[in-house]
Tab-separated table of C-alpha atoms in Angstrom:
chain	number	residue	atom	x	y	z
A	134	UNK	CA	12.272	-5.527	25.762
A	135	UNK	CA	15.851	-6.531	25.303
A	136	UNK	CA	16.959	-3.454	27.205
A	137	UNK	CA	14.366	-3.991	30.153
A	138	UNK	CA	15.791	-7.494	30.207
A	139	UNK	CA	19.165	-6.812	30.459
A	140	UNK	CA	18.444	-4.002	33.198
A	141	UNK	CA	16.706	-6.821	35.156
A	142	UNK	CA	19.444	-8.978	35.036
A	143	UNK	CA	22.225	-6.519	35.808
A	144	UNK	CA	20.083	-5.374	38.728
A	145	UNK	CA	19.697	-8.818	40.043
A	146	UNK	CA	23.384	-9.450	39.775
A	147	UNK	CA	24.479	-6.404	41.224
A	148	UNK	CA	21.982	-6.256	44.220
A	149	UNK	CA	22.964	-9.907	45.165
A	150	UNK	CA	26.609	-9.164	45.055
A	151	UNK	CA	26.129	-5.842	47.210
A	152	UNK	CA	23.656	-7.356	49.610
A	153	UNK	CA	25.907	-10.624	49.863
A	154	UNK	CA	28.753	-8.216	51.087
A	155	UNK	CA	26.566	-6.743	53.782
A	156	UNK	CA	25.416	-10.156	54.670
A	157	UNK	CA	28.806	-11.479	55.215
A	158	UNK	CA	29.775	-8.323	57.425
A	159	UNK	CA	26.777	-8.851	59.790
A	160	UNK	CA	27.411	-12.750	59.869
A	161	UNK	CA	31.006	-11.914	60.889
A	162	UNK	CA	29.753	-9.589	63.643
A	163	UNK	CA	27.420	-12.234	64.827
A	164	UNK	CA	30.062	-14.822	64.900
A	165	UNK	CA	32.206	-12.432	67.255
A	166	UNK	CA	29.215	-11.703	69.517
A	167	UNK	CA	28.331	-15.276	69.756
A	168	UNK	CA	31.979	-16.043	70.771
A	169	UNK	CA	32.210	-13.184	73.379
A	170	UNK	CA	28.682	-14.297	74.752
A	171	UNK	CA	29.911	-17.877	75.187
A	172	UNK	CA	33.226	-17.009	77.146
A	173	UNK	CA	31.246	-14.468	79.148
A	174	UNK	CA	33.032	-11.239	77.804
A	175	UNK	CA	31.671	-8.074	76.761
A	176	UNK	CA	31.599	-7.459	73.025
A	177	UNK	CA	31.951	-3.923	73.067
A	178	UNK	CA	29.905	-3.108	70.081
A	179	UNK	CA	26.607	-1.146	70.890
A	180	UNK	CA	24.900	-3.053	68.009
A	181	UNK	CA	24.547	-6.242	70.018
A	182	UNK	CA	21.452	-7.428	71.937
A	183	UNK	CA	19.654	-10.195	73.479
A	184	UNK	CA	16.090	-10.410	72.434
A	185	UNK	CA	15.839	-6.973	71.124
A	186	UNK	CA	12.299	-5.691	70.541
A	187	UNK	CA	12.661	-4.613	66.974
A	188	UNK	CA	13.952	-8.079	65.857
A	189	UNK	CA	12.078	-9.159	62.844
A	190	UNK	CA	9.397	-11.919	63.616
A	191	UNK	CA	10.670	-14.220	60.962
A	192	UNK	CA	14.296	-14.147	62.199
A	193	UNK	CA	12.958	-14.636	65.810
A	194	UNK	CA	11.117	-17.764	64.620
A	195	UNK	CA	14.392	-19.110	62.942
A	196	UNK	CA	16.402	-18.477	66.007
A	197	UNK	CA	13.760	-20.315	67.999
A	198	UNK	CA	14.703	-23.567	65.909
A	199	UNK	CA	18.085	-23.182	66.655
A	200	UNK	CA	19.416	-21.634	63.529
A	201	UNK	CA	20.949	-18.507	62.512
A	202	UNK	CA	20.073	-16.001	59.805
A	203	UNK	CA	19.959	-12.546	58.628
A	204	UNK	CA	17.485	-10.268	56.907
A	205	UNK	CA	16.676	-6.555	56.371
A	206	UNK	CA	14.600	-5.069	58.848
A	207	UNK	CA	14.613	-1.673	60.915
A	208	UNK	CA	15.862	-0.505	64.186
A	209	UNK	CA	14.286	2.475	65.764
A	210	UNK	CA	12.659	3.498	62.270
A	211	UNK	CA	16.161	3.136	60.565
A	212	UNK	CA	16.850	0.315	57.994
A	213	UNK	CA	19.506	-2.237	59.065
A	214	UNK	CA	20.540	-5.733	58.347
A	215	UNK	CA	20.022	-7.926	61.143
A	216	UNK	CA	21.666	-11.209	61.820
A	217	UNK	CA	20.636	-13.225	65.025
A	218	UNK	CA	21.570	-16.740	66.599
A	219	UNK	CA	20.502	-18.682	69.664
A	220	UNK	CA	22.164	-17.782	73.172
A	221	UNK	CA	20.716	-19.806	76.131
A	222	UNK	CA	17.309	-19.976	74.610
A	223	UNK	CA	17.366	-16.409	73.782
A	224	UNK	CA	18.141	-14.635	70.379
A	225	UNK	CA	21.423	-12.802	70.347
A	226	UNK	CA	21.176	-10.315	67.601
A	227	UNK	CA	23.479	-7.869	65.958
A	228	UNK	CA	22.606	-5.474	63.450
A	229	UNK	CA	24.577	-2.911	61.125
A	230	UNK	CA	23.007	0.300	59.136
A	231	UNK	CA	21.686	-0.720	55.825
A	232	UNK	CA	20.646	2.966	54.597
A	233	UNK	CA	23.882	3.556	52.533
A	234	UNK	CA	23.456	-0.019	51.069
A	235	UNK	CA	19.918	1.028	50.153
A	236	UNK	CA	20.975	4.070	48.597
A	237	UNK	CA	23.729	2.475	46.542
A	238	UNK	CA	21.050	0.119	45.022
A	239	UNK	CA	18.611	2.816	44.312
A	240	UNK	CA	21.395	4.858	42.507
A	241	UNK	CA	22.634	1.746	40.516
A	242	UNK	CA	18.860	0.959	39.445
A	243	UNK	CA	18.587	4.593	38.404
A	244	UNK	CA	21.741	4.376	36.198
A	245	UNK	CA	20.482	0.980	34.933
A	246	UNK	CA	17.217	2.463	33.847
A	247	UNK	CA	18.602	5.493	32.482
A	248	UNK	CA	21.096	3.279	30.443
A	249	UNK	CA	17.905	1.145	29.396
A	250	UNK	CA	16.222	4.185	28.201
A	251	UNK	CA	19.121	5.592	26.092
A	252	UNK	CA	19.678	2.104	24.677
A	253	UNK	CA	16.197	1.646	23.912
A	254	UNK	CA	15.899	4.964	22.376
A	255	UNK	CA	19.065	4.560	20.280
A	256	UNK	CA	17.620	1.044	19.227
A	257	UNK	CA	14.157	2.546	18.280
A	258	UNK	CA	15.720	5.520	16.283
A	259	UNK	CA	17.845	3.152	14.399
A	260	UNK	CA	14.952	0.898	13.804
A	261	UNK	CA	12.677	3.560	12.816
A	262	UNK	CA	15.156	4.832	10.370
A	263	UNK	CA	15.630	1.394	8.742
A	264	UNK	CA	12.031	0.611	8.630
A	265	UNK	CA	11.232	4.138	7.056
A	266	UNK	CA	13.886	3.448	4.551
A	267	UNK	CA	12.512	0.069	3.680
A	268	UNK	CA	8.951	1.346	3.760
A	269	UNK	CA	9.931	4.462	1.481
A	270	UNK	CA	11.302	2.020	-1.065
A	271	UNK	CA	8.506	-0.300	-0.815
A	272	UNK	CA	6.207	2.632	-1.402
A	273	UNK	CA	8.148	3.619	-4.400
A	274	UNK	CA	7.980	0.093	-5.613
A	275	UNK	CA	3.981	-0.178	-4.985
A	276	UNK	CA	3.457	3.202	-6.740
A	277	UNK	CA	5.354	2.203	-9.965
A	278	UNK	CA	3.368	-0.948	-9.966
A	279	UNK	CA	0.126	0.701	-9.816
A	280	UNK	CA	1.311	3.135	-12.628
A	281	UNK	CA	2.116	0.016	-14.729
A	282	UNK	CA	-1.207	-1.522	-14.076
A	283	UNK	CA	-2.876	1.779	-14.974
A	284	UNK	CA	-1.085	1.445	-18.519
A	285	UNK	CA	2.241	3.428	-17.909
A	286	UNK	CA	4.587	0.844	-19.162
A	287	UNK	CA	7.388	3.409	-19.042
A	288	UNK	CA	7.328	3.579	-15.509
A	289	UNK	CA	10.468	1.842	-13.808
A	290	UNK	CA	11.639	1.776	-10.176
A	291	UNK	CA	15.323	2.125	-11.285
A	292	UNK	CA	16.871	0.959	-7.911
A	293	UNK	CA	20.722	0.579	-8.227
A	294	UNK	CA	21.642	-2.551	-9.560
A	295	UNK	CA	23.668	-5.319	-7.622
A	296	UNK	CA	27.301	-4.298	-8.210
A	297	UNK	CA	26.645	-0.784	-8.579
A	298	UNK	CA	29.182	1.450	-6.530
A	299	UNK	CA	26.246	3.168	-4.919
A	300	UNK	CA	24.865	-0.307	-3.743
A	301	UNK	CA	25.977	-1.819	-0.486
A	302	UNK	CA	27.363	-5.323	-0.782
A	303	UNK	CA	24.681	-7.148	1.134
A	304	UNK	CA	21.370	-8.809	0.143
A	305	UNK	CA	18.515	-6.497	-0.461
A	306	UNK	CA	15.186	-8.335	-1.103
A	307	UNK	CA	13.382	-4.955	-1.650
A	308	UNK	CA	15.930	-4.378	-4.615
A	309	UNK	CA	15.261	-7.605	-6.056
A	310	UNK	CA	11.401	-7.071	-5.862
A	311	UNK	CA	11.918	-3.755	-7.741
A	312	UNK	CA	14.294	-5.311	-10.448
A	313	UNK	CA	11.744	-8.056	-10.959
A	314	UNK	CA	9.054	-5.608	-11.554
A	315	UNK	CA	11.241	-3.457	-13.793
A	316	UNK	CA	12.112	-6.642	-15.778
A	317	UNK	CA	8.339	-7.666	-16.065
A	318	UNK	CA	7.180	-4.124	-17.170
A	319	UNK	CA	9.782	-4.148	-19.813
A	320	UNK	CA	8.936	-7.611	-21.244
A	321	UNK	CA	5.272	-6.665	-21.128
A	322	UNK	CA	6.054	-3.367	-22.906
A	323	UNK	CA	7.922	-5.341	-25.572
A	324	UNK	CA	5.305	-7.870	-26.168
A	325	UNK	CA	2.537	-5.109	-26.453
A	326	UNK	CA	4.691	-3.020	-28.727
A	327	UNK	CA	5.046	-5.742	-30.988
A	328	UNK	CA	1.179	-6.662	-30.737
A	329	UNK	CA	0.758	-2.997	-31.595
A	330	UNK	CA	3.157	-3.207	-34.648
A	331	UNK	CA	1.667	-6.468	-35.844
A	332	UNK	CA	-1.953	-5.109	-35.889
A	333	UNK	CA	-0.702	-1.796	-37.676
A	334	UNK	CA	0.957	-3.966	-40.170
A	335	UNK	CA	-1.995	-6.224	-40.740
A	336	UNK	CA	-4.362	-3.309	-41.277
A	337	UNK	CA	-2.296	-1.403	-43.560
A	338	UNK	CA	-1.666	-4.737	-45.650
A	339	UNK	CA	-5.185	-5.281	-45.641
A	340	UNK	CA	-6.572	-1.764	-47.083
A	341	UNK	CA	-5.123	-2.074	-50.342
A	342	UNK	CA	-6.494	-5.411	-51.520
A	343	UNK	CA	-9.930	-4.442	-49.713
A	344	UNK	CA	-10.174	-1.355	-51.764
A	345	UNK	CA	-9.404	-3.285	-54.884
A	346	UNK	CA	-12.012	-5.798	-53.896
A	347	UNK	CA	-14.676	-3.183	-53.219
A	348	UNK	CA	-14.069	-1.830	-56.712
A	349	UNK	CA	-14.340	-5.187	-58.359
A	350	UNK	CA	-17.486	-6.144	-56.486
A	351	UNK	CA	-18.988	-2.959	-57.815
A	352	UNK	CA	-18.736	-4.415	-61.336
A	353	UNK	CA	-20.801	-7.677	-60.499
A	354	UNK	CA	-24.274	-7.754	-61.982
A	355	UNK	CA	-27.124	-6.629	-59.496
A	356	UNK	CA	-28.579	-9.226	-57.274
A	357	UNK	CA	-28.379	-10.858	-53.976
A	358	UNK	CA	-24.822	-12.365	-54.367
A	359	UNK	CA	-23.536	-8.898	-55.078
A	360	UNK	CA	-25.309	-7.472	-51.893
A	361	UNK	CA	-23.930	-10.032	-49.726
A	362	UNK	CA	-20.271	-9.642	-50.907
A	363	UNK	CA	-20.616	-5.929	-50.975
A	364	UNK	CA	-22.007	-6.216	-47.148
A	365	UNK	CA	-19.274	-8.312	-46.004
A	366	UNK	CA	-16.459	-6.172	-47.857
A	367	UNK	CA	-17.731	-3.043	-46.245
A	368	UNK	CA	-17.702	-4.724	-42.709
A	369	UNK	CA	-14.269	-6.016	-43.177
A	370	UNK	CA	-13.298	-2.261	-44.637
A	371	UNK	CA	-14.792	-0.868	-41.249
A	372	UNK	CA	-12.897	-3.046	-39.243
A	373	UNK	CA	-9.704	-2.473	-40.950
A	374	UNK	CA	-10.339	1.109	-40.585
A	375	UNK	CA	-10.923	0.549	-36.847
A	376	UNK	CA	-7.712	-1.400	-36.490
A	377	UNK	CA	-5.727	1.526	-37.959
A	378	UNK	CA	-7.338	4.178	-35.886
A	379	UNK	CA	-6.522	2.202	-32.837
A	380	UNK	CA	-3.107	1.730	-34.217
A	381	UNK	CA	-2.873	5.615	-34.356
A	382	UNK	CA	-4.257	5.785	-30.782
A	383	UNK	CA	-1.717	3.344	-29.379
A	384	UNK	CA	1.179	5.127	-30.968
A	385	UNK	CA	0.247	8.311	-29.099
A	386	UNK	CA	0.772	10.678	-32.128
A	387	UNK	CA	-2.988	11.731	-31.875
A	388	UNK	CA	-3.513	15.277	-30.846
A	389	UNK	CA	-6.859	16.873	-30.077
A	390	UNK	CA	-7.879	20.059	-31.923
A	391	UNK	CA	-9.434	21.701	-29.050
A	392	UNK	CA	-12.116	24.227	-29.004
A	393	UNK	CA	-14.759	25.781	-27.007
A	394	UNK	CA	-18.022	23.959	-27.672
A	395	UNK	CA	-21.696	24.231	-26.151
A	396	UNK	CA	-21.902	20.691	-25.173
A	397	UNK	CA	-25.760	20.251	-25.116
A	398	UNK	CA	-26.078	21.572	-28.881
A	399	UNK	CA	-22.777	19.563	-29.869
A	400	UNK	CA	-24.453	16.236	-28.391
A	401	UNK	CA	-27.759	16.902	-30.168
A	402	UNK	CA	-25.957	17.196	-33.417
A	403	UNK	CA	-23.668	14.235	-33.051
A	404	UNK	CA	-26.658	12.106	-32.031
A	405	UNK	CA	-28.819	13.474	-35.140
A	406	UNK	CA	-25.783	12.681	-37.310
A	407	UNK	CA	-25.930	8.878	-36.418
A	408	UNK	CA	-29.376	8.456	-37.567
A	409	UNK	CA	-29.702	6.114	-34.686
A	410	UNK	CA	-32.858	6.299	-32.366
A	411	UNK	CA	-31.888	8.013	-29.331
A	412	UNK	CA	-33.496	10.740	-27.068
A	413	UNK	CA	-31.365	13.582	-25.817
A	414	UNK	CA	-32.124	15.477	-22.677
A	415	UNK	CA	-30.076	18.571	-21.850
A	416	UNK	CA	-30.498	19.235	-18.093
A	417	UNK	CA	-28.011	21.762	-17.803
A	418	UNK	CA	-25.694	22.885	-20.699
A	419	UNK	CA	-22.134	24.011	-20.235
A	420	UNK	CA	-19.306	25.191	-22.467
A	421	UNK	CA	-16.234	22.520	-22.617
A	422	UNK	CA	-13.028	22.299	-24.184
A	423	UNK	CA	-13.166	19.608	-26.884
A	424	UNK	CA	-12.641	18.218	-30.355
A	425	UNK	CA	-15.852	18.032	-32.018
A	426	UNK	CA	-14.808	15.435	-34.469
A	427	UNK	CA	-13.485	13.016	-31.915
A	428	UNK	CA	-16.495	13.746	-29.604
A	429	UNK	CA	-18.830	12.780	-32.376
A	430	UNK	CA	-16.847	9.569	-32.911
A	431	UNK	CA	-17.236	8.700	-29.322
A	432	UNK	CA	-20.949	9.413	-29.209
A	433	UNK	CA	-21.432	7.497	-32.469
A	434	UNK	CA	-19.588	4.434	-31.251
A	435	UNK	CA	-21.585	4.432	-27.803
A	436	UNK	CA	-24.933	4.597	-29.644
A	437	UNK	CA	-23.972	2.105	-31.973
A	438	UNK	CA	-22.836	-0.307	-29.471
A	439	UNK	CA	-26.108	0.413	-27.334
A	440	UNK	CA	-28.334	-0.458	-30.216
A	441	UNK	CA	-26.173	-3.535	-31.039
A	442	UNK	CA	-25.806	-5.175	-27.529
A	443	UNK	CA	-28.649	-3.368	-25.500
A	444	UNK	CA	-32.350	-2.621	-26.192
A	445	UNK	CA	-34.256	0.556	-26.529
A	446	UNK	CA	-34.996	3.101	-25.841
A	447	UNK	CA	-31.634	4.812	-25.650
A	448	UNK	CA	-31.203	7.878	-23.712
A	449	UNK	CA	-28.309	10.580	-23.721
A	450	UNK	CA	-28.400	12.960	-20.876
A	451	UNK	CA	-26.276	16.284	-20.784
A	452	UNK	CA	-25.946	17.629	-17.155
A	453	UNK	CA	-23.128	20.393	-17.426
A	454	UNK	CA	-19.963	18.802	-18.491
A	455	UNK	CA	-21.149	15.335	-17.974
A	456	UNK	CA	-22.744	13.142	-20.638
A	457	UNK	CA	-24.531	9.711	-19.874
A	458	UNK	CA	-25.293	7.207	-22.563
A	459	UNK	CA	-28.048	4.509	-21.312
A	460	UNK	CA	-29.749	1.731	-22.981
A	461	UNK	CA	-32.090	-0.779	-21.392
A	462	UNK	CA	-30.500	-4.156	-22.493
A	463	UNK	CA	-28.711	-6.545	-20.268
A	464	UNK	CA	-26.085	-4.218	-19.312
A	465	UNK	CA	-22.072	-4.488	-19.274
A	466	UNK	CA	-20.255	-7.639	-18.348
A	467	UNK	CA	-18.597	-7.363	-14.944
A	468	UNK	CA	-15.070	-7.795	-16.504
A	469	UNK	CA	-15.594	-4.884	-18.736
A	470	UNK	CA	-16.749	-2.693	-16.018
A	471	UNK	CA	-13.856	-3.785	-13.741
A	472	UNK	CA	-10.855	-3.835	-16.375
A	473	UNK	CA	-12.327	-1.499	-19.183
A	474	UNK	CA	-13.028	-2.510	-22.902
A	475	UNK	CA	-10.501	-4.881	-24.710
A	476	UNK	CA	-10.259	-5.394	-28.399
A	477	UNK	CA	-11.705	-8.578	-29.790
A	478	UNK	CA	-13.556	-9.225	-26.672
A	479	UNK	CA	-17.085	-8.095	-25.994
A	480	UNK	CA	-17.206	-9.920	-22.478
A	481	UNK	CA	-20.527	-11.570	-22.112
A	482	UNK	CA	-21.604	-13.766	-25.076
A	483	UNK	CA	-25.283	-12.476	-23.968
A	484	UNK	CA	-24.323	-9.065	-25.316
A	485	UNK	CA	-24.271	-10.352	-28.927
A	486	UNK	CA	-21.586	-10.760	-31.419
A	487	UNK	CA	-18.809	-7.969	-32.283
A	488	UNK	CA	-15.026	-7.577	-32.145
A	489	UNK	CA	-14.954	-5.284	-29.101
A	490	UNK	CA	-13.215	-2.308	-30.980
A	491	UNK	CA	-15.904	0.172	-30.640
A	492	UNK	CA	-15.386	0.624	-26.934
A	493	UNK	CA	-11.776	0.316	-27.312
A	494	UNK	CA	-11.809	3.151	-29.709
A	495	UNK	CA	-14.149	5.235	-27.224
A	496	UNK	CA	-11.542	4.919	-24.649
A	497	UNK	CA	-8.796	5.801	-26.668
A	498	UNK	CA	-10.553	8.850	-27.984
A	499	UNK	CA	-11.384	9.764	-24.554
A	500	UNK	CA	-7.939	9.720	-23.289
A	501	UNK	CA	-6.868	11.926	-26.309
A	502	UNK	CA	-9.517	14.416	-25.005
A	503	UNK	CA	-8.787	13.963	-21.274
A	504	UNK	CA	-12.348	12.841	-20.659
A	505	UNK	CA	-13.089	10.653	-17.738
A	506	UNK	CA	-14.810	7.562	-18.918
A	507	UNK	CA	-16.590	5.171	-16.703
A	508	UNK	CA	-18.919	2.045	-17.258
A	509	UNK	CA	-21.620	0.868	-14.985
A	510	UNK	CA	-24.916	-0.838	-14.959
A	511	UNK	CA	-28.223	0.717	-13.788
A	512	UNK	CA	-29.717	-0.621	-10.842
A	513	UNK	CA	-33.094	-1.584	-13.003
A	514	UNK	CA	-31.072	-2.770	-16.032
A	515	UNK	CA	-29.080	-1.327	-18.663
A	516	UNK	CA	-25.596	-0.111	-19.490
A	517	UNK	CA	-24.695	3.103	-18.566
A	518	UNK	CA	-21.566	5.157	-19.872
A	519	UNK	CA	-20.424	8.191	-18.439
A	520	UNK	CA	-18.377	10.940	-19.942
A	521	UNK	CA	-16.734	13.809	-17.607
A	522	UNK	CA	-15.393	16.414	-20.146
A	523	UNK	CA	-12.842	18.835	-19.048
A	524	UNK	CA	-13.760	22.599	-18.454
A	525	UNK	CA	-11.036	25.178	-18.614
A	526	UNK	CA	-9.277	27.824	-20.604
A	527	UNK	CA	-7.991	27.253	-24.115
A	528	UNK	CA	-4.061	26.816	-24.176
A	529	UNK	CA	-2.305	29.838	-25.674
A	530	UNK	CA	-2.238	29.922	-29.397
A	531	UNK	CA	-5.447	27.877	-29.642
C-alpha cells in the first residue's frame, strides 16, 4: 500500500510537470499566432488554423466565452495538445504533437510500477522473514508451555538472555515472555520438588511409630476398643504406604519388569485377587507387554474406587489391548475428567470420602507401564476408566 501510494504521488508530480511544459509551449505558440493575426501577418507555422474542425468541443465553448485555454485532443487521428483563443468571433487554434509526451508518461508509469513492485516485494520478503522468525520463536515458546502443562517441568525455552553476545541490543518482547515462562517453570518445579520431599519425609517418619503402634495394639485385650484402634491404625498404615508409593513414582526411579502377558487371563486373576464383586468380560484377548504386579495394583485400585465411590454392578471389559472398568454410580467429577486425579482431592463430595491417592497411584503406575489412561462418564450414568496397554516386542535382554 505504501509503494502504491508513493507511485501514485510520483506519477502525479511527474505528469503535472511534463504536461505543464507542453502547455507552456503550446500557449507560447498561441500567443505568437494571436499576435500575427492581430497585425494581419502570416504566422508561417502550419499548425495554426481558424475554427479547425478537429478542435475539441469544450475548448471551442471556452473560446466562445472570450477565454483562452488548452487541452489534449486529436488532430487527424493523432494525439495533440490544443490551445485556442478568440479572434474576430472565431477560434484561432494551434496544436503541437502529443504522442511523444504520452510515450514519456507511459514509460515513466512503467518505471514507477516496476519500482513499486520491486519495493513491495523486498518489503514483503523482509516482513515474511521477520514474521516467520517471530512466529517460530512464539511456536517454540508455546510448545514448551504445553510440555510444562503436561507435566514436563524440565522443559525450558532457553532463549539468549539480555546482555548475551548472541542477543542483539534491542527490546525483545518474545524473549521476555520466554524468560518469564522459564522462570515460572523453575519456580513451579522447585515448589513441587519441595512438596515431594516433604511427602516422602512425612511418610518415612510415620512408618516407624505406626509399626510400633500396630504391635502395641495387638497386646490390647479383645473387644470393641481394640477393633476400633486396629481399624484406624491399619487405615493410617495404608495411607502411609500409599504416600511412600507415590513418592517413589514421583521420583522417577520406578522401572517396570516387562513380560508378555495374556491380558484377558491376567485381568481375570487380578479381579479375583481383589475379592471385590466385579464381572469380567473378555471380548477379544490380546498379548501385551506389561508388569503383572503393577497391572494388578492398577486394577485393584480402580475396583476399590468403583466400590467406594460408585455403585454396583462393577464391570471389567477386555477388548484386545484395551481394558475398561465401569461402575453405575454418580460418575467422575468434571474436574477429575479434565485435569486428572489429584492427591488428597476426590473432586465431588457426592462421591464419598477419601484421600484421593488411589487414582493418583493408578495414574503413576500407568505412566511407568506406558499405558494410555483416560477417565470419562457413561451417557446413562457411571464412571468409566479406560486403559490402553502397549503391544510390541520385548526389549533386548528382557
